[in-house]
Amino acid sequence: MATETPTTEAADGVSTGSRGVWFAQARAFTDRSLREVRNSGLMLAWVIAFPAITYLLRVTQGTETSAAADASVAIGTGVLGAMFVSLFLFGSQLATDLEDRRYAAYRSMPISPSAELTGRMAAGLVLAAGSFAVTIVVAVATGAAFGLRGPASVPVVLLAGVATCLFWMVVAVPFVVVAGNKRVASMATTLVAVMAFVLTGLNGVVPAQSPIDGPALNYLPNTLATRLLVAHLVPAENWTELGVSPPQLPTEPAFLALLTGYTLIAVVAGSVLVTRTLYDRGWWT
């Protein structure tokens, strides 16, 4: 007897195929997103170099700082780069497909919206990681000092990095849907990244430069992730001397759980938004 391959049905009756098909679709969108960036050398250079240049402009202002202080600034700027990739690049690619009316064709195909979103996010994670890594390399080359606090820091750093990228990629989706235009969406998402960076004191690494009340910096998505990374990647004994606190750095497990919760809620909301608005289907496919 032949074995039947299980399938799922989208809300409009279009089959999205087996689990293997879902993964194939996700991989196809990942490859396509990476290829589009690779084929645009100027865009690739910009998203990778932008945070590193921002960091160099900051640390070459003539003010004498310590290696640990420079490391914390590098992390804040590196997170800006990850946010920039997640908001601007992810949003631009999504807006291009919407503006070119590709979703009119996607709706008639057996494409899973969740597979598309997952594929785009996977590509975004690769590019965001590259942008962050370049900033850290530049910081090390100019005298910043980094160091893991212990073996437990590795999963915390990885989870915090992935969580913040996924969160900001989802934030880009409603801007794209409302704007319906690549230029407007790109300007709006870029403004969000830059304003969040500036208004929170370089993503929370220089609280004195932020007009936001101190304790709140341990709860905002961008500053929470950044300050978690600083706590586990910067070897320092006195955070007050570095200007990173007060407030006290968010080292308790509850803060990592909070960041994870932000991301899970955002990913579910993003999946629903893509399915309902771009594919005009049910709540989840």
PDB file of N, CA and C in Angstrom, residues 195-245:
ATOM      1  N   MET A 195      16.270  56.371  15.964  1.00  0.00           N
ATOM      2  CA  MET A 195      15.653  57.046  17.108  1.00  0.00           C
ATOM      3  C   MET A 195      15.717  56.172  18.368  1.00  0.00           C
ATOM      4  N   ALA A 196      15.487  54.882  18.211  1.00  0.00           N
ATOM      5  CA  ALA A 196      15.578  53.985  19.358  1.00  0.00           C
ATOM      6  C   ALA A 196      16.999  53.985  19.918  1.00  0.00           C
ATOM      7  N   PHE A 197      17.988  54.008  19.047  1.00  0.00           N
ATOM      8  CA  PHE A 197      19.393  54.026  19.445  1.00  0.00           C
ATOM      9  C   PHE A 197      19.739  55.307  20.204  1.00  0.00           C
ATOM     10  N   VAL A 198      19.322  56.431  19.679  1.00  0.00           N
ATOM     11  CA  VAL A 198      19.672  57.727  20.268  1.00  0.00           C
ATOM     12  C   VAL A 198      18.906  57.981  21.565  1.00  0.00           C
ATOM     13  N   LEU A 199      17.603  57.751  21.545  1.00  0.00           N
ATOM     14  CA  LEU A 199      16.763  58.085  22.703  1.00  0.00           C
ATOM     15  C   LEU A 199      17.015  57.186  23.912  1.00  0.00           C
ATOM     16  N   THR A 200      17.623  56.036  23.689  1.00  0.00           N
ATOM     17  CA  THR A 200      17.892  55.130  24.812  1.00  0.00           C
ATOM     18  C   THR A 200      19.364  55.124  25.205  1.00  0.00           C
ATOM     19  N   GLY A 201      20.110  56.149  24.800  1.00  0.00           N
ATOM     20  CA  GLY A 201      21.507  56.222  25.195  1.00  0.00           C
ATOM     21  C   GLY A 201      22.344  55.127  24.578  1.00  0.00           C
ATOM     22  N   LEU A 202      22.397  55.112  23.245  1.00  0.00           N
ATOM     23  CA  LEU A 202      23.161  54.099  22.485  1.00  0.00           C
ATOM     24  C   LEU A 202      22.695  52.684  22.835  1.00  0.00           C
ATOM     25  N   ASN A 203      21.381  52.505  22.793  1.00  0.00           N
ATOM     26  CA  ASN A 203      20.758  51.218  23.119  1.00  0.00           C
ATOM     27  C   ASN A 203      20.998  50.809  24.573  1.00  0.00           C
ATOM     28  N   GLY A 204      21.087  51.792  25.444  1.00  0.00           N
ATOM     29  CA  GLY A 204      21.151  51.501  26.870  1.00  0.00           C
ATOM     30  C   GLY A 204      22.534  51.349  27.452  1.00  0.00           C
ATOM     31  N   VAL A 205      23.594  51.569  26.669  1.00  0.00           N
ATOM     32  CA  VAL A 205      24.943  51.417  27.225  1.00  0.00           C
ATOM     33  C   VAL A 205      25.465  52.713  27.830  1.00  0.00           C
ATOM     34  N   VAL A 206      24.803  53.833  27.542  1.00  0.00           N
ATOM     35  CA  VAL A 206      25.165  55.119  28.157  1.00  0.00           C
ATOM     36  C   VAL A 206      23.870  55.736  28.694  1.00  0.00           C
ATOM     37  N   PRO A 207      23.371  55.243  29.819  1.00  0.00           N
ATOM     38  CA  PRO A 207      22.093  55.729  30.362  1.00  0.00           C
ATOM     39  C   PRO A 207      22.042  57.235  30.588  1.00  0.00           C
ATOM     40  N   ALA A 208      23.183  57.844  30.873  1.00  0.00           N
ATOM     41  CA  ALA A 208      23.207  59.282  31.135  1.00  0.00           C
ATOM     42  C   ALA A 208      22.785  60.099  29.933  1.00  0.00           C
ATOM     43  N   GLN A 209      22.908  59.516  28.726  1.00  0.00           N
ATOM     44  CA  GLN A 209      22.542  60.228  27.509  1.00  0.00           C
ATOM     45  C   GLN A 209      21.088  60.002  27.110  1.00  0.00           C
ATOM     46  N   SER A 210      20.364  59.240  27.896  1.00  0.00           N
ATOM     47  CA  SER A 210      18.972  58.927  27.566  1.00  0.00           C
ATOM     48  C   SER A 210      18.004  59.734  28.420  1.00  0.00           C
ATOM     49  N   PRO A 211      16.959  60.297  27.812  1.00  0.00           N
ATOM     50  CA  PRO A 211      15.939  61.012  28.594  1.00  0.00           C
ATOM     51  C   PRO A 211      14.964  60.066  29.285  1.00  0.00           C
ATOM     52  N   ILE A 212      15.103  58.776  29.015  1.00  0.00           N
ATOM     53  CA  ILE A 212      14.207  57.778  29.595  1.00  0.00           C
ATOM     54  C   ILE A 212      14.667  57.430  31.003  1.00  0.00           C
ATOM     55  N   ASP A 213      13.720  57.248  31.905  1.00  0.00           N
ATOM     56  CA  ASP A 213      14.034  56.912  33.292  1.00  0.00           C
ATOM     57  C   ASP A 213      14.871  55.646  33.359  1.00  0.00           C
ATOM     58  N   GLY A 214      15.901  55.660  34.186  1.00  0.00           N
ATOM     59  CA  GLY A 214      16.869  54.583  34.272  1.00  0.00           C
ATOM     60  C   GLY A 214      16.336  53.166  34.300  1.00  0.00           C
ATOM     61  N   PRO A 215      15.500  52.775  35.290  1.00  0.00           N
ATOM     62  CA  PRO A 215      15.043  51.382  35.367  1.00  0.00           C
ATOM     63  C   PRO A 215      14.349  50.884  34.109  1.00  0.00           C
ATOM     64  N   ALA A 216      13.722  51.764  33.359  1.00  0.00           N
ATOM     65  CA  ALA A 216      13.021  51.355  32.145  1.00  0.00           C
ATOM     66  C   ALA A 216      13.972  50.789  31.103  1.00  0.00           C
ATOM     67  N   LEU A 217      15.252  51.136  31.183  1.00  0.00           N
ATOM     68  CA  LEU A 217      16.220  50.656  30.196  1.00  0.00           C
ATOM     69  C   LEU A 217      16.454  49.148  30.300  1.00  0.00           C
ATOM     70  N   ASN A 218      16.051  48.549  31.399  1.00  0.00           N
ATOM     71  CA  ASN A 218      16.164  47.096  31.533  1.00  0.00           C
ATOM     72  C   ASN A 218      14.923  46.365  31.020  1.00  0.00           C
ATOM     73  N   TYR A 219      13.973  47.112  30.464  1.00  0.00           N
ATOM     74  CA  TYR A 219      12.727  46.485  30.029  1.00  0.00           C
ATOM     75  C   TYR A 219      12.376  46.773  28.571  1.00  0.00           C
ATOM     76  N   LEU A 220      12.963  47.775  27.967  1.00  0.00           N
ATOM     77  CA  LEU A 220      12.701  48.042  26.552  1.00  0.00           C
ATOM     78  C   LEU A 220      13.393  46.984  25.693  1.00  0.00           C
ATOM     79  N   PRO A 221      12.781  46.541  24.609  1.00  0.00           N
ATOM     80  CA  PRO A 221      13.353  45.435  23.821  1.00  0.00           C
ATOM     81  C   PRO A 221      14.789  45.667  23.349  1.00  0.00           C
ATOM     82  N   ASN A 222      15.081  46.854  22.831  1.00  0.00           N
ATOM     83  CA  ASN A 222      16.438  47.080  22.313  1.00  0.00           C
ATOM     84  C   ASN A 222      17.469  47.214  23.428  1.00  0.00           C
ATOM     85  N   THR A 223      17.116  47.893  24.512  1.00  0.00           N
ATOM     86  CA  THR A 223      18.076  48.096  25.601  1.00  0.00           C
ATOM     87  C   THR A 223      18.237  46.844  26.456  1.00  0.00           C
ATOM     88  N   LEU A 224      17.163  46.092  26.637  1.00  0.00           N
ATOM     89  CA  LEU A 224      17.250  44.860  27.406  1.00  0.00           C
ATOM     90  C   LEU A 224      18.226  43.892  26.747  1.00  0.00           C
ATOM     91  N   ALA A 225      18.096  43.697  25.443  1.00  0.00           N
ATOM     92  CA  ALA A 225      18.998  42.789  24.721  1.00  0.00           C
ATOM     93  C   ALA A 225      20.431  43.290  24.784  1.00  0.00           C
ATOM     94  N   THR A 226      20.618  44.580  24.576  1.00  0.00           N
ATOM     95  CA  THR A 226      21.968  45.148  24.568  1.00  0.00           C
ATOM     96  C   THR A 226      22.635  45.009  25.924  1.00  0.00           C
ATOM     97  N   ARG A 227      21.914  45.313  26.976  1.00  0.00           N
ATOM     98  CA  ARG A 227      22.493  45.276  28.318  1.00  0.00           C
ATOM     99  C   ARG A 227      22.747  43.832  28.770  1.00  0.00           C
ATOM    100  N   LEU A 228      21.954  42.891  28.289  1.00  0.00           N
ATOM    101  CA  LEU A 228      22.257  41.477  28.535  1.00  0.00           C
ATOM    102  C   LEU A 228      23.584  41.096  27.870  1.00  0.00           C
ATOM    103  N   LEU A 229      23.779  41.547  26.634  1.00  0.00           N
ATOM    104  CA  LEU A 229      25.026  41.255  25.923  1.00  0.00           C
ATOM    105  C   LEU A 229      26.220  41.891  26.621  1.00  0.00           C
ATOM    106  N   VAL A 230      26.052  43.129  27.076  1.00  0.00           N
ATOM    107  CA  VAL A 230      27.141  43.806  27.781  1.00  0.00           C
ATOM    108  C   VAL A 230      27.505  43.039  29.054  1.00  0.00           C
ATOM    109  N   ALA A 231      26.511  42.594  29.786  1.00  0.00           N
ATOM    110  CA  ALA A 231      26.756  41.881  31.043  1.00  0.00           C
ATOM    111  C   ALA A 231      27.557  40.608  30.836  1.00  0.00           C
ATOM    112  N   HIS A 232      27.395  39.973  29.665  1.00  0.00           N
ATOM    113  CA  HIS A 232      28.055  38.685  29.428  1.00  0.00           C
ATOM    114  C   HIS A 232      29.261  38.766  28.500  1.00  0.00           C
ATOM    115  N   LEU A 233      29.492  39.904  27.872  1.00  0.00           N
ATOM    116  CA  LEU A 233      30.609  40.021  26.935  1.00  0.00           C
ATOM    117  C   LEU A 233      31.672  41.032  27.349  1.00  0.00           C
ATOM    118  N   VAL A 234      31.390  41.842  28.353  1.00  0.00           N
ATOM    119  CA  VAL A 234      32.356  42.867  28.769  1.00  0.00           C
ATOM    120  C   VAL A 234      32.873  42.542  30.162  1.00  0.00           C
ATOM    121  N   PRO A 235      34.155  42.241  30.285  1.00  0.00           N
ATOM    122  CA  PRO A 235      34.728  41.940  31.603  1.00  0.00           C
ATOM    123  C   PRO A 235      34.964  43.211  32.405  1.00  0.00           C
ATOM    124  N   ALA A 236      34.085  43.497  33.333  1.00  0.00           N
ATOM    125  CA  ALA A 236      34.198  44.712  34.143  1.00  0.00           C
ATOM    126  C   ALA A 236      33.721  44.417  35.558  1.00  0.00           C
ATOM    127  N   GLU A 237      34.296  45.115  36.505  1.00  0.00           N
ATOM    128  CA  GLU A 237      33.916  44.943  37.901  1.00  0.00           C
ATOM    129  C   GLU A 237      33.018  46.088  38.384  1.00  0.00           C
ATOM    130  N   ASN A 238      33.251  47.271  37.877  1.00  0.00           N
ATOM    131  CA  ASN A 238      32.491  48.439  38.319  1.00  0.00           C
ATOM    132  C   ASN A 238      31.770  49.054  37.130  1.00  0.00           C
ATOM    133  N   TRP A 239      30.479  48.715  36.986  1.00  0.00           N
ATOM    134  CA  TRP A 239      29.710  49.192  35.834  1.00  0.00           C
ATOM    135  C   TRP A 239      29.415  50.682  35.939  1.00  0.00           C
ATOM    136  N   THR A 240      29.359  51.196  37.159  1.00  0.00           N
ATOM    137  CA  THR A 240      29.091  52.625  37.328  1.00  0.00           C
ATOM    138  C   THR A 240      30.223  53.459  36.748  1.00  0.00           C
ATOM    139  N   GLU A 241      31.460  53.017  36.964  1.00  0.00           N
ATOM    140  CA  GLU A 241      32.607  53.737  36.413  1.00  0.00           C
ATOM    141  C   GLU A 241      32.593  53.747  34.888  1.00  0.00           C
ATOM    142  N   LEU A 242      32.031  52.699  34.286  1.00  0.00           N
ATOM    143  CA  LEU A 242      31.949  52.632  32.823  1.00  0.00           C
ATOM    144  C   LEU A 242      30.794  53.458  32.277  1.00  0.00           C
ATOM    145  N   GLY A 243      29.886  53.879  33.156  1.00  0.00           N
ATOM    146  CA  GLY A 243      28.730  54.648  32.710  1.00  0.00           C
ATOM    147  C   GLY A 243      27.566  53.799  32.257  1.00  0.00           C
ATOM    148  N   VAL A 244      27.662  52.470  32.460  1.00  0.00           N
ATOM    149  CA  VAL A 244      26.599  51.560  32.028  1.00  0.00           C
ATOM    150  C   VAL A 244      25.481  51.472  33.064  1.00  0.00           C
ATOM    151  N   SER A 245      25.799  51.734  34.314  1.00  0.00           N
ATOM    152  CA  SER A 245      24.783  51.733  35.359  1.00  0.00           C
ATOM    153  C   SER A 245      24.977  52.961  36.250  1.00  0.00           C
TER     154      SER A 245
END
